[in-house]
Coordinates of C-alpha atoms (C1' of nucleotides) in Angstrom, one line a residue:
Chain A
X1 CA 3.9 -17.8 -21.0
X2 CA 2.0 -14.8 -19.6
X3 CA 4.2 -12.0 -20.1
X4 CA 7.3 -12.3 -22.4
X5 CA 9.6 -11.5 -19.9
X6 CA 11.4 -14.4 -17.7
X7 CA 10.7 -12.5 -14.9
X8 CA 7.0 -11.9 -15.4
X9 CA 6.9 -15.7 -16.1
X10 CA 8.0 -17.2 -13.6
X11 CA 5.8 -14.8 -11.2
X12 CA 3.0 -16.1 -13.2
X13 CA 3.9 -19.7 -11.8
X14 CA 4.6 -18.9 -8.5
X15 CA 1.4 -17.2 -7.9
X16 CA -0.8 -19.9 -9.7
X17 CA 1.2 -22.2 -7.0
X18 CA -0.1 -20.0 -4.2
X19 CA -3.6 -19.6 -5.5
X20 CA -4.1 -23.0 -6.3
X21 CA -2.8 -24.3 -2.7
X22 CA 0.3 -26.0 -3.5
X23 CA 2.4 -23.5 -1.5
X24 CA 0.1 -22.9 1.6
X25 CA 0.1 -20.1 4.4
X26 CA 3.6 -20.0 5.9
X27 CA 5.4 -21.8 2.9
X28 CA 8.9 -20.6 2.9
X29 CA 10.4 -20.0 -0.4
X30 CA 14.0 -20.4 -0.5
X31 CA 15.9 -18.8 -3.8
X32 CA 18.4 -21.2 -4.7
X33 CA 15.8 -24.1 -4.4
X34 CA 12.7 -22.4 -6.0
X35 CA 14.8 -21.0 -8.7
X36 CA 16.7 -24.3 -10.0
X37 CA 12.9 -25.5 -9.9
X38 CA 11.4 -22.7 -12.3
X39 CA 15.2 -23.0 -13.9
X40 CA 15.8 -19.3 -13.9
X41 CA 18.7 -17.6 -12.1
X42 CA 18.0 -16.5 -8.5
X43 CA 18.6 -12.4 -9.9
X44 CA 15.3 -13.7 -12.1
X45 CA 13.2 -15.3 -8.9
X46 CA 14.1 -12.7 -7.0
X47 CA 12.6 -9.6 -9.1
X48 CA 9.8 -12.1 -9.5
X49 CA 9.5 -12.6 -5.8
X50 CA 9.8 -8.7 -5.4
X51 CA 6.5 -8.4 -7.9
X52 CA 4.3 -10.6 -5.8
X53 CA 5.4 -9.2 -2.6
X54 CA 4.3 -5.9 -4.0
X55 CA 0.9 -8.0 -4.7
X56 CA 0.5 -8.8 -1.3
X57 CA 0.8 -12.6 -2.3
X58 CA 4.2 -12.7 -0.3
X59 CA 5.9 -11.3 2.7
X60 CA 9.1 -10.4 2.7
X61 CA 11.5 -10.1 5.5
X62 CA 15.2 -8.5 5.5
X63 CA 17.2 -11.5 5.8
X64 CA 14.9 -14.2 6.0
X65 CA 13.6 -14.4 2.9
X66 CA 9.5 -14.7 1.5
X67 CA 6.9 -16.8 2.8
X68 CA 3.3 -16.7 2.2
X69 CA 1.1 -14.9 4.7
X70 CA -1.7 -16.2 6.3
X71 CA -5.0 -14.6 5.5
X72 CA -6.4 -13.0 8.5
X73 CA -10.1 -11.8 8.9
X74 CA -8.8 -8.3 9.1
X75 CA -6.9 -8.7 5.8
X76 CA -10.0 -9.9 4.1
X77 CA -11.7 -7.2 5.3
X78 CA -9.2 -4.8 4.2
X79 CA -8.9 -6.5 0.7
X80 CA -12.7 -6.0 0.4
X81 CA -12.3 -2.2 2.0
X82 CA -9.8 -1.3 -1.3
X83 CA -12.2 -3.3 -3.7
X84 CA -15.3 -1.2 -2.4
X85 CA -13.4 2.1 -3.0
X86 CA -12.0 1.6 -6.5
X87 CA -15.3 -0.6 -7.4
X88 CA -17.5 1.6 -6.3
X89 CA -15.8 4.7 -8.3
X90 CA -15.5 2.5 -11.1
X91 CA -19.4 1.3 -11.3
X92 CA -20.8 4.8 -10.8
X93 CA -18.7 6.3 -14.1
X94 CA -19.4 3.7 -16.0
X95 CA -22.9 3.7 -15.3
X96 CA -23.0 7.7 -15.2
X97 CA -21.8 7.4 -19.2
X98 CA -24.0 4.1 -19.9
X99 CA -20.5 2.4 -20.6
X100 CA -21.5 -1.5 -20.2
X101 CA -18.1 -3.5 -21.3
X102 CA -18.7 -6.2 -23.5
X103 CA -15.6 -8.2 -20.7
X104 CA -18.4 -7.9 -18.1
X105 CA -21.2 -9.1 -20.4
X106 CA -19.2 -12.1 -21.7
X107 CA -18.0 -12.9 -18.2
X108 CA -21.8 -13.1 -17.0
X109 CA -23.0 -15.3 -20.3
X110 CA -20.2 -17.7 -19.1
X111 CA -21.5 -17.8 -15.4
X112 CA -24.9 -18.9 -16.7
X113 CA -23.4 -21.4 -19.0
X114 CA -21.8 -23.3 -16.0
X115 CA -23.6 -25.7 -14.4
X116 CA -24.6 -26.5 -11.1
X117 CA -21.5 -29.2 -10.9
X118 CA -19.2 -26.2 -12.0
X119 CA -15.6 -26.3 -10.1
X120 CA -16.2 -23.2 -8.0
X121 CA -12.4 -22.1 -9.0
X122 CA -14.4 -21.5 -12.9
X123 CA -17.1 -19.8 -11.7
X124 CA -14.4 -17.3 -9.4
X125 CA -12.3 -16.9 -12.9
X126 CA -15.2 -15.7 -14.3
X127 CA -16.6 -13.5 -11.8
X128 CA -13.0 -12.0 -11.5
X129 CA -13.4 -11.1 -15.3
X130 CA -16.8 -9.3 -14.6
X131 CA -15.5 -7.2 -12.0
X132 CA -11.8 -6.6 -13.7
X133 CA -13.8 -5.3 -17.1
X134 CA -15.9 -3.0 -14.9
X135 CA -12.8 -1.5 -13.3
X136 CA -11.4 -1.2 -17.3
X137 CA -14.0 0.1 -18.6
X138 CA -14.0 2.9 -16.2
X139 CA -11.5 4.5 -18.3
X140 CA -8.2 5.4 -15.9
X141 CA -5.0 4.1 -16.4
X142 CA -4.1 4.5 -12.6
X143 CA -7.5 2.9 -11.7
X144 CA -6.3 -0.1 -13.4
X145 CA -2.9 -0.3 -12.2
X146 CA -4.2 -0.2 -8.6
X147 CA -6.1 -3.1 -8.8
X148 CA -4.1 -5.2 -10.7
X149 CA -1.8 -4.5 -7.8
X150 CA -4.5 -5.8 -5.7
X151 CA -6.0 -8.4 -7.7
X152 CA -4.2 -11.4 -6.8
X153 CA -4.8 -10.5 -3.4
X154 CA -8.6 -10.3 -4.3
X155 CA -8.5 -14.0 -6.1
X156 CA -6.5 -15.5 -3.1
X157 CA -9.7 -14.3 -0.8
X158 CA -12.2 -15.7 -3.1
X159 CA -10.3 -19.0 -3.5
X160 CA -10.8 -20.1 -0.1
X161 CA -14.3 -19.3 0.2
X162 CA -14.9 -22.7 -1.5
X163 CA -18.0 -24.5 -1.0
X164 CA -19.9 -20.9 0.6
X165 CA -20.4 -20.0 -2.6
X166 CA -23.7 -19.4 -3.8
X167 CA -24.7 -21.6 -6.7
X168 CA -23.2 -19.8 -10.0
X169 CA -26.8 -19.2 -11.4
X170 CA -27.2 -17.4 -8.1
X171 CA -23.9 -15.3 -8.3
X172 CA -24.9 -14.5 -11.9
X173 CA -28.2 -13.5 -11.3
X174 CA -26.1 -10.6 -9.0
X175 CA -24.0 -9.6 -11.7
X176 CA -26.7 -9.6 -14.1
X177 CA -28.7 -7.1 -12.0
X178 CA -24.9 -4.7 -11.8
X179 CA -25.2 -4.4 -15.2
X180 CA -29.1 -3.7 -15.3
X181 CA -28.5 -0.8 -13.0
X182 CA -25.2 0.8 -16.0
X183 CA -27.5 -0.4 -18.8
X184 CA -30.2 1.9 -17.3
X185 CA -27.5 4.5 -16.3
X186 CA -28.8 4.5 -12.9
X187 CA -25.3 5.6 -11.0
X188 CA -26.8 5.7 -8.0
X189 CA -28.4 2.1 -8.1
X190 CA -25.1 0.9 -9.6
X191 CA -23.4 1.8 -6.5
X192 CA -25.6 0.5 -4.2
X193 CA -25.7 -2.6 -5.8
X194 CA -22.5 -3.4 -6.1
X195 CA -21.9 -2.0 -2.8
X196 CA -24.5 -4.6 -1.2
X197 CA -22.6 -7.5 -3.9
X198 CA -19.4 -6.9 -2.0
X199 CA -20.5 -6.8 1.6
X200 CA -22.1 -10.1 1.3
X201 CA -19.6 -11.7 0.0
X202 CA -17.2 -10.2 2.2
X203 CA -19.5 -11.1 5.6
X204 CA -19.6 -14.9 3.3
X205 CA -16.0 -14.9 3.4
X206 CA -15.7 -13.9 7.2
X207 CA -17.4 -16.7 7.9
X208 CA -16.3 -19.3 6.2
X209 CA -12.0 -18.3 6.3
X210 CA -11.2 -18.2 10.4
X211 CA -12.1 -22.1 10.6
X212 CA -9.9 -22.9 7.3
X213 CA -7.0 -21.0 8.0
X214 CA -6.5 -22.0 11.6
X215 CA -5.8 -25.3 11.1
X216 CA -3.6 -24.8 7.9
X217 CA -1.5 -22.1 9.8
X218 CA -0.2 -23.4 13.1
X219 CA 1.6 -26.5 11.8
X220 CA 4.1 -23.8 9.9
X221 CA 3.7 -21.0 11.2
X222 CA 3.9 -19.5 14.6
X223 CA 3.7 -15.7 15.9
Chain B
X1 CA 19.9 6.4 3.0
X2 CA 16.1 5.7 3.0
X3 CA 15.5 2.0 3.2
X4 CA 17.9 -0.2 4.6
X5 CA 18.7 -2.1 1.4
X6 CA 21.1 -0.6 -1.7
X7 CA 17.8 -1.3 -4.0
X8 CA 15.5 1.2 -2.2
X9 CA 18.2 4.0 -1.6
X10 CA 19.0 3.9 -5.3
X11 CA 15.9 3.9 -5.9
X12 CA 15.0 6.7 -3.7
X13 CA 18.0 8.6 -5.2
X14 CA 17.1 8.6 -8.7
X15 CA 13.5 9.4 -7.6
X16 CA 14.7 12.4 -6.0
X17 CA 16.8 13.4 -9.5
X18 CA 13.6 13.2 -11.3
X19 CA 11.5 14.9 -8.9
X20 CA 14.1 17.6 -8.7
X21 CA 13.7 18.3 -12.0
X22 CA 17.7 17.1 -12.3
X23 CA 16.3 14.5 -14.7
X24 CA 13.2 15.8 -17.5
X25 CA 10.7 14.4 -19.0
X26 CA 12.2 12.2 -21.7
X27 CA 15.4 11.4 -19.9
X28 CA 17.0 8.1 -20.8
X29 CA 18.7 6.3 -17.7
X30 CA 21.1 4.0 -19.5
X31 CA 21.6 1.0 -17.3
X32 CA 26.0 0.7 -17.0
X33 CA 25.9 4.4 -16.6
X34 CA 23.7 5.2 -14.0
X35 CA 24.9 1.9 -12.1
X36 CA 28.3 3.4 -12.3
X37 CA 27.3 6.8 -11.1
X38 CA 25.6 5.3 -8.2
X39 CA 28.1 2.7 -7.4
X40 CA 25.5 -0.4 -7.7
X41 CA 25.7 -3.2 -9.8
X42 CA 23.2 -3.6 -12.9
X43 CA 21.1 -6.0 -11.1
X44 CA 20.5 -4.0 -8.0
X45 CA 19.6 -0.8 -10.3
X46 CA 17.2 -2.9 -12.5
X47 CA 15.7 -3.4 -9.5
X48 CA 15.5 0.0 -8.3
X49 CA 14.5 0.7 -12.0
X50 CA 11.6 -2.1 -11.8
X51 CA 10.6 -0.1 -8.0
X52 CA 10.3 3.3 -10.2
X53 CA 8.7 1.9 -13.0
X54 CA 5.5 0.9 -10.8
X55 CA 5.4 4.0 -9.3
X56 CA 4.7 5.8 -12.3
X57 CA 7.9 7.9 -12.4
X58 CA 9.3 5.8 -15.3
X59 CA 8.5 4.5 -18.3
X60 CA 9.7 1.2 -19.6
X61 CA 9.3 -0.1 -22.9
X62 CA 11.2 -3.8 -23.4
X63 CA 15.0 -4.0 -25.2
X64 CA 14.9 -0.3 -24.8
X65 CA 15.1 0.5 -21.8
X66 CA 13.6 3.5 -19.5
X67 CA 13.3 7.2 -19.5
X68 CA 11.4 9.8 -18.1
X69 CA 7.7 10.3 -19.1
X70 CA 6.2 13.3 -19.9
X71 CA 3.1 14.1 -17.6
X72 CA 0.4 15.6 -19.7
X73 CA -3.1 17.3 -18.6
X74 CA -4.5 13.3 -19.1
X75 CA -2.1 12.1 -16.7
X76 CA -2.7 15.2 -14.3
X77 CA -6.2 14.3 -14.5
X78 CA -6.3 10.7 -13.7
X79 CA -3.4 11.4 -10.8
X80 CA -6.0 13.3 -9.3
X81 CA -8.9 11.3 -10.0
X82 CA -6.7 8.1 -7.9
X83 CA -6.3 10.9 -5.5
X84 CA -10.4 12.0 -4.8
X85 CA -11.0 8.2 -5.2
X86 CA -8.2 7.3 -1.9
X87 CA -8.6 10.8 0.0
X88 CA -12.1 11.6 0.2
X89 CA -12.6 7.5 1.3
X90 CA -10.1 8.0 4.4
X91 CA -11.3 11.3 5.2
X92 CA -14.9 10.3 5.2
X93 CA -13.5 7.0 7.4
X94 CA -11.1 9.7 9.9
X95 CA -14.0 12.0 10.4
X96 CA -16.6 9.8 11.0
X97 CA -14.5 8.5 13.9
X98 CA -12.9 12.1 15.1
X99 CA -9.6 10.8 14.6
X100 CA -7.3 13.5 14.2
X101 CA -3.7 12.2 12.7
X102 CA -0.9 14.1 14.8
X103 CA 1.1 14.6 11.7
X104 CA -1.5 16.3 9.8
X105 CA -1.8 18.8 12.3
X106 CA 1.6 19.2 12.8
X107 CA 2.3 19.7 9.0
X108 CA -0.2 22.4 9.1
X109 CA 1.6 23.8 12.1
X110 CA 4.9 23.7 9.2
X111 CA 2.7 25.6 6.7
X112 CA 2.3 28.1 8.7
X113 CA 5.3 28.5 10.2
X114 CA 6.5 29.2 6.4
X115 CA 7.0 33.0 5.5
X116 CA 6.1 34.7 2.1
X117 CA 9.2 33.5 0.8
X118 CA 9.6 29.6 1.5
X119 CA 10.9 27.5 -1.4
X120 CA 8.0 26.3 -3.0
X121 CA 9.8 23.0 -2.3
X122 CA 8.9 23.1 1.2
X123 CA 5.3 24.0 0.7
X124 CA 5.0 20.6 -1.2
X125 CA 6.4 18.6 1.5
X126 CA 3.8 20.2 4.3
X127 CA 1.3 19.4 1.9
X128 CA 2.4 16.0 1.2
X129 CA 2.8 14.9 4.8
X130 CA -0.5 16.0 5.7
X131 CA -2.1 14.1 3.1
X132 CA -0.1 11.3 3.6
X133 CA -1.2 11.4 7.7
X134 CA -5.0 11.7 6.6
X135 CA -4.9 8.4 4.9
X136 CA -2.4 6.7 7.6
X137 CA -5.0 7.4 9.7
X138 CA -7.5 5.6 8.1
X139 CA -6.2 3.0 9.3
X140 CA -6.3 0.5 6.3
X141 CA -2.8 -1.0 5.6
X142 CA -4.0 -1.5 1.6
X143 CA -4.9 1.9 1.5
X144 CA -1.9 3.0 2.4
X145 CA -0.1 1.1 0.2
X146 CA -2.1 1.6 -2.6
X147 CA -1.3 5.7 -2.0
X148 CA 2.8 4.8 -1.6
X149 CA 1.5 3.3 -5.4
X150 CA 0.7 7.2 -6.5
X151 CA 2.8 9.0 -4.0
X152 CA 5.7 10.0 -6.4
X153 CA 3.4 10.5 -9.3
X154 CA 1.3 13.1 -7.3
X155 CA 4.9 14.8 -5.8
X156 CA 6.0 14.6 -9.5
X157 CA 2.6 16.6 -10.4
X158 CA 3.2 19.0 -7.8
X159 CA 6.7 20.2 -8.2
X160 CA 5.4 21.3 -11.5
X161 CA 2.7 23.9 -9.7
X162 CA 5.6 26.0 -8.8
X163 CA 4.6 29.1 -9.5
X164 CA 1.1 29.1 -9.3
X165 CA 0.5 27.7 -5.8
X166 CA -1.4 30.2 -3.9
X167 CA 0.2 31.8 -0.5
X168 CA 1.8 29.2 2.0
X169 CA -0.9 31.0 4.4
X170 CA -3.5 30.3 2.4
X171 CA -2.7 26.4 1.3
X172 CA -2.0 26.3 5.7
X173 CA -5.7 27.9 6.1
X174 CA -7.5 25.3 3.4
X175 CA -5.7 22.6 5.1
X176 CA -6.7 23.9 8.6
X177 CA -10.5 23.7 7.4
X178 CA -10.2 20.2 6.5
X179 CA -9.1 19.0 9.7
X180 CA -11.9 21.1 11.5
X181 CA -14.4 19.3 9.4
X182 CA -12.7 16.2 11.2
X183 CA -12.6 17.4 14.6
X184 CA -16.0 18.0 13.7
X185 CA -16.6 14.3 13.2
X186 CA -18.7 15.6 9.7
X187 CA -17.3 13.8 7.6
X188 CA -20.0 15.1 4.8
X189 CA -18.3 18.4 5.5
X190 CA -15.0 16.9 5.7
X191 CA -15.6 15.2 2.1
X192 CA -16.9 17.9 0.4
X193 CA -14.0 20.4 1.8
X194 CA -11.6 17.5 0.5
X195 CA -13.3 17.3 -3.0
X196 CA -13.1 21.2 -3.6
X197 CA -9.5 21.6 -2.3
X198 CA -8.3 18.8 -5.1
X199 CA -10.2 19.8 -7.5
X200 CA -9.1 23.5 -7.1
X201 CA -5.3 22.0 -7.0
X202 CA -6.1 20.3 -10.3
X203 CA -7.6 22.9 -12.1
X204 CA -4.3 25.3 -11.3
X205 CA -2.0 22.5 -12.3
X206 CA -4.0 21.9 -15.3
X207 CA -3.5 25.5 -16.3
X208 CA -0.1 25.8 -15.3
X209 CA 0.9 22.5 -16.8
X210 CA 1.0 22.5 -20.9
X211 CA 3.2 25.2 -21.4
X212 CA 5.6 24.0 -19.3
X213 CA 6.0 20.7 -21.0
X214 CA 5.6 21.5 -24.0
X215 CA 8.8 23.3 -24.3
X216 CA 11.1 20.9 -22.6
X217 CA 9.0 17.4 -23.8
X218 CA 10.3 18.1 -27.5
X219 CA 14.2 18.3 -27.9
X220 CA 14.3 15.4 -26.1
X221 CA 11.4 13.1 -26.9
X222 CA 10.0 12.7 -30.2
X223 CA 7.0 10.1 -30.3
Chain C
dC1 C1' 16.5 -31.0 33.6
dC2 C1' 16.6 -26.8 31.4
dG3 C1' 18.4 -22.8 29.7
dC4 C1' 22.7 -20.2 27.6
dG5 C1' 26.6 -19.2 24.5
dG6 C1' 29.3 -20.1 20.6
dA7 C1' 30.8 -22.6 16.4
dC8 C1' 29.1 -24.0 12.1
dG9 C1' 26.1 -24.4 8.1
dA10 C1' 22.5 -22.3 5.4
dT11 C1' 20.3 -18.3 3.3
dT12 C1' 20.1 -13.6 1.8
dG13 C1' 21.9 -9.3 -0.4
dT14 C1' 25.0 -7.7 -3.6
dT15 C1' 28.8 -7.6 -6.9
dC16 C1' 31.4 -8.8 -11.1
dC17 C1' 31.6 -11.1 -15.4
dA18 C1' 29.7 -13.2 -19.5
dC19 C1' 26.8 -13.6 -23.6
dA20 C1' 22.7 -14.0 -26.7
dA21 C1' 19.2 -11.0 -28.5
dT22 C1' 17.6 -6.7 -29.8
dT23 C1' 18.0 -2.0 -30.9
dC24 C1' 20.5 1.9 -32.5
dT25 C1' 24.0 4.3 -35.5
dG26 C1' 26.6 5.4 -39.2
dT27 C1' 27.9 4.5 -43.7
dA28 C1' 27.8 2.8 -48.4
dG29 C1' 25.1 2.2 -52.2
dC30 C1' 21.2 3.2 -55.2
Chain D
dG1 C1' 17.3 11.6 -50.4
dC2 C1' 16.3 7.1 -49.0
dT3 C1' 17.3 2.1 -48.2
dA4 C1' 20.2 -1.7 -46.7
dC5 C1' 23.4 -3.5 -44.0
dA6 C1' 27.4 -4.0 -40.8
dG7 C1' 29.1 -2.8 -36.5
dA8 C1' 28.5 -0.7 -31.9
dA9 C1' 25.8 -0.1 -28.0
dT10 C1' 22.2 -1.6 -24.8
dT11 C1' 19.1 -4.8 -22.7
dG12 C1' 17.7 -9.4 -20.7
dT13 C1' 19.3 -13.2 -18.4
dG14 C1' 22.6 -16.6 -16.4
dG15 C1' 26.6 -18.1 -13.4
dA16 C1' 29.8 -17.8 -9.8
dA17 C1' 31.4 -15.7 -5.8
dC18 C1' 31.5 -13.5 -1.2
dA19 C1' 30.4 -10.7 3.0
dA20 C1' 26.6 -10.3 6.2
dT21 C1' 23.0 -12.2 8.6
dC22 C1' 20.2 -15.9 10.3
dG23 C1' 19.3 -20.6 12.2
dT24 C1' 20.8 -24.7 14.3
dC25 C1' 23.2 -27.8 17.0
dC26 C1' 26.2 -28.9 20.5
dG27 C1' 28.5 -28.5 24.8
dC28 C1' 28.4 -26.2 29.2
dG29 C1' 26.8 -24.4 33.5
dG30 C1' 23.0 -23.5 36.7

DNA sequence: CCGCGGACGATTGTTCCACAATTCTGTAGC
DNA sequence: GCTACAGAATTGTGGAACAATCGTCCGCGG
């Protein structure tokens, strides 16, 4: 599985659960039960649970256990905040140096190559490559580790904001004009660019999430 | 101890050890014996271990365990590149709004209450909660986490600055200026101030750093 | 009828023990 | 001096157990 370790494993499963819908906002996750289900101990969930609550995927509170949070406008809004900080620092080295990664390049030639039937969950994987490569290619380990510890985070917004998508030769088009603006080592363009990229889709996402997440998250959850 | 749970205080113990210097670069933290010494069970001070790892302060490499890395001028360099990249984005955000974190001021207010001869040690930790306060203050609950991602690495940078800090008065009158370019509300000011002032603290670690190492990297660590 | 307190069951946080798999060490042999 | 290999040490994971905490249900009183 992804990562050799048991551990790393099994967090790979949980969080494909949570990104895909099966455990919704306020799912609970009890140890004993979630562990004989993955069939690894409960010392092995629970480092794994520990992980994705350090991803922001879960919530953890003393005593009572994980459950997954419900995503708030303001959360969204902060997840896009983070990604506008490191994306933005990431886009204007790469672009200073003329550094286009061949990740980003690939993950735009598969945009185009989906069709207008695409499942809008391919067309996210895809534009999560383009923007993970950028944030590679920039060159700092710590860079990198940052926003892998806010990635998952990133792909839960993007996986609710469904059918508001723009159609994938429309979101590639975008992505096609990033890397126009690092090909021509045009920093400044670069950033504003990608800048205007993730304000849209965050105001996209702001509209489309309050209506979902309302209805998914009083039945579970109350606060 | 810090944090309720036996995970985060040994944790926070063995951080402190390393950021004392108690444990080097290239220290090996077997896992029965330092469970032992700390009175926790394997599991709990894997976890504690796991904790460290993703903050930077330890290095783990699989079937062998962890040990203390070496920071070289690289690591120094992208510390502090993570550091312009979080600081100079809530410091922009605090100025533009004129809000003035009360622990900021009140750590400057520590600086300067510091004589000639304060521990060096205390310098750091002025310095540390001020910086912390500034991005607290931005009000972003990622942010913050993302700099609790870093925080140890940069305290682990610093401790190694020992000797070539400049004057506690003058570290308490840089800090000062920073927080006048908030009160300000220029937060063009208040960016540029915060640029200079890491990039001066950089360029004295950098200089200070290599020779230090260098001497106590090799009897331990051979790679 | 509704709220309150306490017993009981469920869940979490942590420990101790066990064991296969891997790595390290020291030694014998070439 | 170097290699090969056996044995020791260490890591990765599982299982059972238990105190502490939380949640729930029931009976009681207002």
């Amino acid at each position: 599985m992804a990562g050799t370790s048991t551990i790393d494993s099994a967090a790979s499963i949980i969080r494909r659960r949570i990104l895909d819908g099966v455990l919704g906002p306020g799912a609970r996750l009890p140890e004993e039960q979630t562990s004989a289900e993955l069939g690894v101990s409960r010392h092995t969930l629970r480092a794994a649970l520990r992980q994705l609550v350090s991803e922001g995927l879960l919530r953890h509170e003393p005593n009572r256990g994980v459950h997954v949070p419900a995503l708030t406008p303001a959360d969204v809004s902060d997840v896009f905040r983070i990604r506008r900080m490191i994306e933005l620092d990431a886009i204007e080295e790469i672009a200073l140096v003329g550094n286009v990664p061949s990740g980003a390049t690939s993950a735009v030639d598969g945009m185009e190559a989906l069709g207008l039937s695409a499942a809008w969950h391919q067309v996210v994987e895809q534009d999560m490559r383009f923007h993970w490569a950028l944030v590679e290619a920039a060159g700092s380990p710590r860079m990198v580790r940052t926003y892998a510890a806010i990635h998952a985070e990133i792909a839960y917004c993007l996986v609710q904001l469904r059918p508001h998508y723009d159609r994938p030769a429309q979101v590639a088009k975008e992505h096609r004009d990033l890397l126009a603006a690092i090909v021509a080592r045009d920093g400044e363009l670069a950033v504003v660019r990608m800048r205007a990229h993730l304000l849209e889709a965050e105001t996209t996402l702001l509209g489309a999430i309050p209506a979902a997440t309302h209805s998914e998250r009083f039945p579970i959850w109350k606060e």
